[in-house]
Amino acid sequence: MKYIYYILIAAGLLLAGGCSQDIPDGPAPESADMCELVVSLSAEANVAKNPETRADQPWDDPYQEDPGFPSEYSIDHISLYLVTRDNTVIPFFPTPLGNTGSSYTYQVKVNRNDEYVTRNDDGTLSLTGRIVAIANYPDGVTPAEPLGDVPYQLSYIDSSGRIPMWGVITINNLTLVVNSSVYAGEIKLLRSVPKVTIEMADDLKDRYKITAVVPDQTDYLSVANCFPTGGATAATTGSLLIEGCFNGSSTHDHIAPVFYNMGTDKVWTYLAERECPLTADGKPLGFTVTIERTDGVVSKPFTGKVYLCDYANGAPAPDTAFRRLVRNHDYQYKISLKELEFIVSFKEWIFGGKVHIDLE
């Protein structure tokens, strides 16, 4: 990974004609106290060595970004904070240095005289604490409290084409140098919403398209929360168990999910995290999916159910409904036809990766 560093060059002062005067050598007073901290952020993580116990993975590795929006990597703006040993929250004011498409680099100026900077006995300066990042928060607002609920309207994803994210790293005695850049590390970001993907099996993509996806319930949340449970004490994003990151609400607003890319062989939606109670008839939450032929063959549309649960022998397995929909998960369904019926089987990656449900 490449990191970009900027070197600040102090311009010399020109003496005006007339009386002579002594001009002190060295940088201007305001720059003599400033250190530079460089941080990178990425929504694309490497697979953890123990993926069953770690959550610092993306929705897939490598993750192929779907065409159209919202972008699942892009960062429009960030808020950065230093959380000191005594949990004092210090807002930083980052300046973007550049990006590689999925990794973004920022610079922060730190005043050597600030109270949170440690002055060591040998005369060196150092910094210790947790650096918290909030990315893509609506309208570029810097939330006042990054260690508690940071809600936003789910409709912001649709209007902006960006997904709000949250991440953290810890630095211990990081040496600061006046008028020089020091790299603090990379913050891995958790996308704050779960994703549901429904697509045709590969051998049917040239003959069928998805024309409708209707949820069994409309009581989905209109407000999502950027802050993950456990984030108040986490040393790194990767130290969070992804199932434990859930930060939903029991209050539902009676809105229906919006599926993108409708009328093609693959559609998807983004939801606020939510609990998944059974429906009134005792069924798991689910969707009614309609597919139609695209190859000119005249036939009636096919309609079938997709449930948020485990499957066994083509039917929902008893007592296996998903308890909740969790952020940074992609719940994937794949549709194929057998005797013109939807037959459903289920395969789950327990932590950190995609949740696969095949309709075959």
CSV table of C-alpha atoms in Angstrom, one decimal:
chain,number,residue,atom,x,y,z
A,1,MET,CA,0.0,0.0,0.0
A,2,LYS,CA,1.3,3.4,-0.9
A,3,TYR,CA,1.0,6.3,1.5
A,4,ILE,CA,1.4,9.9,0.4
A,5,TYR,CA,3.4,12.3,2.5
A,6,TYR,CA,3.5,16.1,2.1
A,7,ILE,CA,6.6,18.1,3.0
A,8,LEU,CA,5.8,21.6,4.1
A,9,ILE,CA,8.4,24.2,3.0
A,10,ALA,CA,8.6,27.4,4.9
A,11,ALA,CA,8.9,30.4,2.6
A,12,GLY,CA,11.7,32.8,3.4
A,13,LEU,CA,11.0,36.3,4.5
A,14,LEU,CA,12.1,39.1,2.2
A,15,LEU,CA,13.6,42.3,3.8
A,16,ALA,CA,12.0,45.5,2.7
A,17,GLY,CA,14.3,48.3,1.6
A,18,GLY,CA,15.2,50.9,4.2
A,19,CYS,CA,16.4,50.4,7.7
A,20,SER,CA,18.0,47.1,8.5
A,21,GLN,CA,16.6,44.7,11.0
A,22,ASP,CA,17.4,41.3,12.4
A,23,ILE,CA,15.1,38.4,11.2
A,24,PRO,CA,15.4,35.2,13.3
A,25,ASP,CA,16.3,32.1,11.4
A,26,GLY,CA,14.0,29.0,11.4
A,27,PRO,CA,10.4,28.4,10.7
A,28,ALA,CA,7.6,30.8,11.5
A,29,PRO,CA,6.4,30.6,15.1
A,30,GLU,CA,3.1,28.9,14.2
A,31,SER,CA,4.8,26.1,12.3
A,32,ALA,CA,7.5,25.5,14.9
A,33,ASP,CA,5.0,23.9,17.2
A,34,MET,CA,3.2,21.7,14.6
A,35,CYS,CA,3.6,18.0,14.0
A,36,GLU,CA,1.9,16.0,11.3
A,37,LEU,CA,0.1,12.7,11.7
A,38,VAL,CA,-0.9,10.6,8.6
A,39,VAL,CA,-3.7,8.1,8.8
A,40,SER,CA,-5.2,5.9,6.1
A,41,LEU,CA,-8.7,4.5,6.0
A,42,SER,CA,-10.1,1.6,4.1
A,43,ALA,CA,-13.4,-0.3,3.8
A,44,GLU,CA,-11.5,-3.2,2.2
A,45,ALA,CA,-9.7,-5.4,4.7
A,46,ASN,CA,-7.5,-8.5,4.4
A,47,VAL,CA,-9.0,-11.8,5.6
A,48,ALA,CA,-8.2,-12.4,9.2
A,49,LYS,CA,-6.1,-15.3,10.2
A,50,ASN,CA,-9.0,-16.6,12.4
A,51,PRO,CA,-12.1,-15.4,10.5
A,52,GLU,CA,-14.3,-17.4,12.8
A,53,THR,CA,-13.4,-15.0,15.7
A,54,ARG,CA,-12.5,-11.8,13.9
A,55,ALA,CA,-14.6,-9.1,12.3
A,56,ASP,CA,-12.0,-7.1,10.3
A,57,GLN,CA,-13.0,-8.6,7.0
A,58,PRO,CA,-14.9,-7.0,4.2
A,59,TRP,CA,-18.2,-8.4,2.8
A,60,ASP,CA,-16.0,-10.6,0.6
A,61,ASP,CA,-12.3,-11.0,-0.2
A,62,PRO,CA,-11.8,-9.8,-2.8
A,63,TYR,CA,-15.0,-7.9,-2.9
A,64,GLN,CA,-16.3,-7.1,-6.4
A,65,GLU,CA,-18.2,-3.8,-6.2
A,66,ASP,CA,-21.6,-3.9,-7.8
A,67,PRO,CA,-22.2,-1.5,-10.7
A,68,GLY,CA,-24.1,1.6,-10.0
A,69,PHE,CA,-24.5,3.1,-6.6
A,70,PRO,CA,-24.1,3.3,-3.7
A,71,SER,CA,-20.4,2.9,-3.8
A,72,GLU,CA,-19.3,0.5,-1.0
A,73,TYR,CA,-15.7,1.8,-0.9
A,74,SER,CA,-15.9,5.5,-1.5
A,75,ILE,CA,-15.4,8.1,1.2
A,76,ASP,CA,-16.6,11.6,0.7
A,77,HIS,CA,-15.6,13.0,4.0
A,78,ILE,CA,-14.4,11.8,7.4
A,79,SER,CA,-14.4,12.9,11.0
A,80,LEU,CA,-11.4,11.9,13.1
A,81,TYR,CA,-11.0,11.9,16.9
A,82,LEU,CA,-8.3,11.1,19.4
A,83,VAL,CA,-9.6,9.3,22.5
A,84,THR,CA,-7.1,9.8,25.3
A,85,ARG,CA,-6.3,7.4,28.1
A,86,ASP,CA,-8.9,9.1,30.3
A,87,ASN,CA,-11.5,8.9,27.5
A,88,THR,CA,-11.3,12.6,26.7
A,89,VAL,CA,-12.4,13.0,23.0
A,90,ILE,CA,-10.2,15.4,21.0
A,91,PRO,CA,-11.6,16.3,17.5
A,92,PHE,CA,-9.0,16.3,14.8
A,93,PHE,CA,-9.3,18.3,11.5
A,94,PRO,CA,-8.0,16.1,8.7
A,95,THR,CA,-6.9,17.2,5.3
A,96,PRO,CA,-7.2,14.7,2.4
A,97,LEU,CA,-3.9,13.7,0.8
A,98,GLY,CA,-5.2,11.3,-1.9
A,99,ASN,CA,-6.7,7.9,-2.5
A,100,THR,CA,-6.1,4.6,-4.4
A,101,GLY,CA,-9.8,3.9,-5.0
A,102,SER,CA,-10.3,1.9,-1.9
A,103,SER,CA,-7.8,3.4,0.6
A,104,TYR,CA,-7.9,7.1,1.6
A,105,THR,CA,-5.0,9.0,3.2
A,106,TYR,CA,-5.4,12.0,5.5
A,107,GLN,CA,-3.1,14.4,7.3
A,108,VAL,CA,-3.7,15.8,10.8
A,109,LYS,CA,-1.8,18.7,12.4
A,110,VAL,CA,-1.0,18.2,16.1
A,111,ASN,CA,0.3,21.0,18.2
A,112,ARG,CA,3.2,19.9,20.4
A,113,ASN,CA,1.9,22.1,23.2
A,114,ASP,CA,-1.5,20.5,23.4
A,115,GLU,CA,-2.2,18.7,26.7
A,116,TYR,CA,-2.7,15.3,25.1
A,117,VAL,CA,0.8,15.3,23.7
A,118,THR,CA,3.3,13.5,26.0
A,119,ARG,CA,6.7,15.2,26.7
A,120,ASN,CA,9.1,12.5,27.5
A,121,ASP,CA,12.2,12.8,29.8
A,122,ASP,CA,14.5,12.6,26.8
A,123,GLY,CA,12.9,15.6,25.2
A,124,THR,CA,10.9,13.6,22.6
A,125,LEU,CA,7.2,14.0,22.0
A,126,SER,CA,4.7,11.1,21.7
A,127,LEU,CA,1.1,10.4,21.3
A,128,THR,CA,-1.0,7.6,22.9
A,129,GLY,CA,-4.7,6.9,22.5
A,130,ARG,CA,-7.3,5.5,20.2
A,131,ILE,CA,-8.0,7.2,16.8
A,132,VAL,CA,-11.7,6.9,15.9
A,133,ALA,CA,-13.0,7.6,12.3
A,134,ILE,CA,-16.5,8.2,11.1
A,135,ALA,CA,-16.8,8.2,7.3
A,136,ASN,CA,-19.5,9.6,5.1
A,137,TYR,CA,-21.7,11.0,7.8
A,138,PRO,CA,-24.6,13.0,6.3
A,139,ASP,CA,-23.8,16.5,5.0
A,140,GLY,CA,-20.2,16.4,6.2
A,141,VAL,CA,-21.3,16.9,9.8
A,142,THR,CA,-18.8,16.0,12.5
A,143,PRO,CA,-20.8,14.1,15.2
A,144,ALA,CA,-20.2,15.5,18.6
A,145,GLU,CA,-19.9,12.1,20.3
A,146,PRO,CA,-18.2,9.3,18.3
A,147,LEU,CA,-18.4,6.8,21.2
A,148,GLY,CA,-22.2,6.7,21.4
A,149,ASP,CA,-25.2,6.5,19.1
A,150,VAL,CA,-24.5,8.3,15.8
A,151,PRO,CA,-27.9,7.9,14.0
A,152,TYR,CA,-28.7,8.9,10.5
A,153,GLN,CA,-31.6,8.6,8.0
A,154,LEU,CA,-31.2,5.4,5.9
A,155,SER,CA,-32.4,7.5,2.9
A,156,TYR,CA,-29.1,9.3,3.0
A,157,ILE,CA,-27.5,6.2,1.3
A,158,ASP,CA,-29.9,6.5,-1.6
A,159,SER,CA,-29.5,10.3,-1.9
A,160,SER,CA,-25.7,10.5,-1.6
A,161,GLY,CA,-24.5,7.1,-3.0
A,162,ARG,CA,-22.3,6.6,0.1
A,163,ILE,CA,-22.5,4.3,3.1
A,164,PRO,CA,-21.6,5.7,6.6
A,165,MET,CA,-18.8,3.8,8.3
A,166,TRP,CA,-17.0,3.6,11.6
A,167,GLY,CA,-13.5,2.4,12.6
A,168,VAL,CA,-10.8,2.6,15.2
A,169,ILE,CA,-7.1,2.0,15.8
A,170,THR,CA,-4.8,2.3,18.8
A,171,ILE,CA,-1.5,4.1,18.9
A,172,ASN,CA,1.0,3.7,21.9
A,173,ASN,CA,3.8,6.2,22.4
A,174,LEU,CA,3.9,7.2,18.7
A,175,THR,CA,6.8,9.5,18.3
A,176,LEU,CA,5.9,12.9,16.9
A,177,VAL,CA,8.4,15.1,15.1
A,178,VAL,CA,7.9,18.9,14.6
A,179,ASN,CA,7.5,19.8,10.9
A,180,SER,CA,7.6,16.1,9.9
A,181,SER,CA,5.0,13.5,9.0
A,182,VAL,CA,4.5,10.3,11.1
A,183,TYR,CA,2.3,7.5,9.9
A,184,ALA,CA,-0.2,6.4,12.6
A,185,GLY,CA,-1.6,3.4,10.7
A,186,GLU,CA,-4.6,2.2,8.7
A,187,ILE,CA,-8.2,2.3,10.1
A,188,LYS,CA,-10.4,-0.5,8.8
A,189,LEU,CA,-14.0,0.7,8.5
A,190,LEU,CA,-17.2,-1.3,9.2
A,191,ARG,CA,-20.1,-0.4,6.9
A,192,SER,CA,-23.0,0.5,9.2
A,193,VAL,CA,-25.7,-1.5,7.3
A,194,PRO,CA,-26.4,-5.0,6.3
A,195,LYS,CA,-26.9,-5.8,2.6
A,196,VAL,CA,-29.4,-8.3,1.0
A,197,THR,CA,-28.5,-9.5,-2.5
A,198,ILE,CA,-30.7,-11.6,-4.7
A,199,GLU,CA,-29.5,-12.8,-8.1
A,200,MET,CA,-30.1,-15.4,-10.8
A,201,ALA,CA,-27.9,-18.5,-11.0
A,202,ASP,CA,-25.2,-18.2,-13.6
A,203,ASP,CA,-26.9,-20.6,-16.0
A,204,LEU,CA,-30.1,-18.5,-16.0
A,205,LYS,CA,-28.8,-15.0,-16.2
A,206,ASP,CA,-29.1,-14.9,-20.0
A,207,ARG,CA,-32.8,-16.0,-19.8
A,208,TYR,CA,-34.3,-14.5,-16.7
A,209,LYS,CA,-34.5,-11.2,-14.9
A,210,ILE,CA,-35.8,-10.2,-11.5
A,211,THR,CA,-38.8,-7.9,-11.9
A,212,ALA,CA,-40.1,-7.6,-8.3
A,213,VAL,CA,-39.0,-8.1,-4.7
A,214,VAL,CA,-41.8,-7.5,-2.1
A,215,PRO,CA,-41.0,-7.8,1.6
A,216,ASP,CA,-43.4,-9.8,3.8
A,217,GLN,CA,-43.2,-6.9,6.3
A,218,THR,CA,-42.8,-3.2,5.9
A,219,ASP,CA,-41.8,-2.4,9.4
A,220,TYR,CA,-38.1,-1.8,8.6
A,221,LEU,CA,-36.2,1.0,10.2
A,222,SER,CA,-35.7,4.4,8.5
A,223,VAL,CA,-32.9,5.3,10.9
A,224,ALA,CA,-29.5,3.5,11.0
A,225,ASN,CA,-26.7,3.9,13.5
A,226,CYS,CA,-23.1,4.5,12.4
A,227,PHE,CA,-21.7,3.5,15.8
A,228,PRO,CA,-21.2,-0.2,16.5
A,229,THR,CA,-21.9,-1.8,19.9
A,230,GLY,CA,-18.5,-2.4,21.5
A,231,GLY,CA,-16.9,0.6,19.8
A,232,ALA,CA,-16.6,2.6,23.0
A,233,THR,CA,-13.7,0.3,24.2
A,234,ALA,CA,-12.4,-1.5,21.1
A,235,ALA,CA,-8.7,-1.1,20.5
A,236,THR,CA,-9.1,-1.8,16.7
A,237,THR,CA,-12.0,-2.4,14.4
A,238,GLY,CA,-10.8,-6.0,14.0
A,239,SER,CA,-11.1,-6.7,17.7
A,240,LEU,CA,-14.9,-6.3,17.4
A,241,LEU,CA,-16.8,-9.6,17.0
A,242,ILE,CA,-19.0,-8.7,14.1
A,243,GLU,CA,-22.2,-10.3,15.6
A,244,GLY,CA,-21.6,-8.2,18.7
A,245,CYS,CA,-21.5,-5.0,16.6
A,246,PHE,CA,-25.3,-5.0,16.2
A,247,ASN,CA,-26.7,-1.6,17.3
A,248,GLY,CA,-30.3,-1.7,16.1
A,249,SER,CA,-33.6,-0.5,17.5
A,250,SER,CA,-36.9,-2.2,18.5
A,251,THR,CA,-38.8,0.8,17.1
A,252,HIS,CA,-39.8,0.2,13.4
A,253,ASP,CA,-41.1,2.8,11.1
A,254,HIS,CA,-43.2,0.9,8.5
A,255,ILE,CA,-41.0,1.6,5.5
A,256,ALA,CA,-40.3,-0.9,2.7
A,257,PRO,CA,-36.7,-1.6,1.5
A,258,VAL,CA,-35.7,-0.1,-1.8
A,259,PHE,CA,-34.0,-2.6,-4.2
A,260,TYR,CA,-31.5,-1.3,-6.6
A,261,ASN,CA,-30.9,-2.6,-10.2
A,262,MET,CA,-34.5,-4.0,-10.5
A,263,GLY,CA,-35.2,-5.6,-13.9
A,264,THR,CA,-31.8,-7.3,-14.1
A,265,ASP,CA,-30.4,-10.6,-13.0
A,266,LYS,CA,-29.1,-9.2,-9.7
A,267,VAL,CA,-30.7,-6.8,-7.2
A,268,TRP,CA,-29.7,-5.6,-3.7
A,269,THR,CA,-30.9,-3.4,-0.8
A,270,TYR,CA,-29.3,-1.9,2.3
A,271,LEU,CA,-31.2,-2.0,5.6
A,272,ALA,CA,-30.8,-0.6,9.0
A,273,GLU,CA,-29.8,-3.3,11.5
A,274,ARG,CA,-32.9,-4.9,12.9
A,275,GLU,CA,-34.2,-7.7,15.0
A,276,CYS,CA,-36.0,-10.4,13.0
A,277,PRO,CA,-39.2,-11.5,14.8
A,278,LEU,CA,-41.4,-14.1,13.2
A,279,THR,CA,-44.3,-12.9,11.2
A,280,ALA,CA,-47.9,-13.3,12.4
A,281,ASP,CA,-48.2,-16.7,10.8
A,282,GLY,CA,-45.0,-17.9,12.5
A,283,LYS,CA,-42.8,-17.6,9.4
A,284,PRO,CA,-39.3,-15.9,9.3
A,285,LEU,CA,-39.0,-12.6,7.7
A,286,GLY,CA,-38.7,-12.9,3.9
A,287,PHE,CA,-39.3,-11.6,0.4
A,288,THR,CA,-41.6,-12.6,-2.5
A,289,VAL,CA,-39.4,-12.6,-5.6
A,290,THR,CA,-40.8,-12.5,-9.2
A,291,ILE,CA,-38.7,-13.5,-12.2
A,292,GLU,CA,-39.5,-13.3,-15.9
A,293,ARG,CA,-38.0,-14.6,-19.1
A,294,THR,CA,-35.9,-12.3,-21.2
A,295,ASP,CA,-35.1,-14.7,-24.2
A,296,GLY,CA,-38.4,-14.3,-26.0
A,297,VAL,CA,-40.0,-17.5,-24.8
A,298,VAL,CA,-43.6,-16.7,-23.7
A,299,SER,CA,-44.3,-17.9,-20.2
A,300,LYS,CA,-45.9,-16.7,-17.0
A,301,PRO,CA,-43.7,-15.0,-14.4
A,302,PHE,CA,-42.4,-17.3,-11.7
A,303,THR,CA,-42.8,-16.3,-8.1
A,304,GLY,CA,-41.2,-17.7,-4.9
A,305,LYS,CA,-40.4,-17.0,-1.3
A,306,VAL,CA,-37.0,-16.2,0.1
A,307,TYR,CA,-36.8,-16.4,3.9
A,308,LEU,CA,-34.1,-15.1,6.3
A,309,CYS,CA,-33.3,-18.4,7.8
A,310,ASP,CA,-31.5,-21.7,7.4
A,311,TYR,CA,-32.8,-24.2,4.9
A,312,ALA,CA,-33.0,-28.0,4.8
A,313,ASN,CA,-34.3,-30.1,1.9
A,314,GLY,CA,-35.6,-27.1,0.1
A,315,ALA,CA,-37.7,-25.7,3.0
A,316,PRO,CA,-37.0,-23.4,5.9
A,317,ALA,CA,-35.4,-25.4,8.7
A,318,PRO,CA,-37.4,-25.3,12.0
A,319,ASP,CA,-36.3,-22.7,14.5
A,320,THR,CA,-33.5,-21.3,12.4
A,321,ALA,CA,-34.8,-17.8,11.6
A,322,PHE,CA,-32.1,-15.2,11.7
A,323,ARG,CA,-32.3,-13.4,15.0
A,324,ARG,CA,-31.1,-10.1,13.6
A,325,LEU,CA,-29.6,-8.5,10.5
A,326,VAL,CA,-26.1,-7.3,11.3
A,327,ARG,CA,-24.0,-4.6,9.8
A,328,ASN,CA,-21.2,-5.4,7.3
A,329,HIS,CA,-22.9,-8.6,6.3
A,330,ASP,CA,-24.1,-9.4,2.8
A,331,TYR,CA,-27.0,-11.9,2.9
A,332,GLN,CA,-26.8,-13.5,-0.5
A,333,TYR,CA,-29.5,-15.5,-2.3
A,334,LYS,CA,-29.1,-17.2,-5.7
A,335,ILE,CA,-32.1,-18.3,-7.7
A,336,SER,CA,-32.3,-21.3,-10.0
A,337,LEU,CA,-35.3,-23.4,-11.2
A,338,LYS,CA,-36.0,-27.1,-10.8
A,339,GLU,CA,-39.4,-28.3,-12.2
A,340,LEU,CA,-40.4,-24.6,-12.3
A,341,GLU,CA,-40.3,-24.3,-8.5
A,342,PHE,CA,-38.1,-22.4,-6.1
A,343,ILE,CA,-36.1,-24.9,-4.2
A,344,VAL,CA,-34.0,-23.4,-1.4
A,345,SER,CA,-30.8,-24.5,0.4
A,346,PHE,CA,-28.6,-22.6,2.8
A,347,LYS,CA,-24.9,-22.1,3.5
A,348,GLU,CA,-23.6,-19.7,6.0
A,349,TRP,CA,-20.2,-18.2,6.7
A,350,ILE,CA,-20.4,-17.8,10.5
A,351,PHE,CA,-18.5,-14.6,11.0
A,352,GLY,CA,-17.2,-11.7,9.0
A,353,GLY,CA,-17.8,-12.8,5.4
A,354,LYS,CA,-20.8,-13.3,3.2
A,355,VAL,CA,-23.9,-15.2,4.2
A,356,HIS,CA,-24.9,-17.4,1.2
A,357,ILE,CA,-28.4,-18.7,0.5
A,358,ASP,CA,-28.7,-20.7,-2.8
A,359,LEU,CA,-32.1,-21.2,-4.5
A,360,GLU,CA,-31.5,-24.2,-6.7
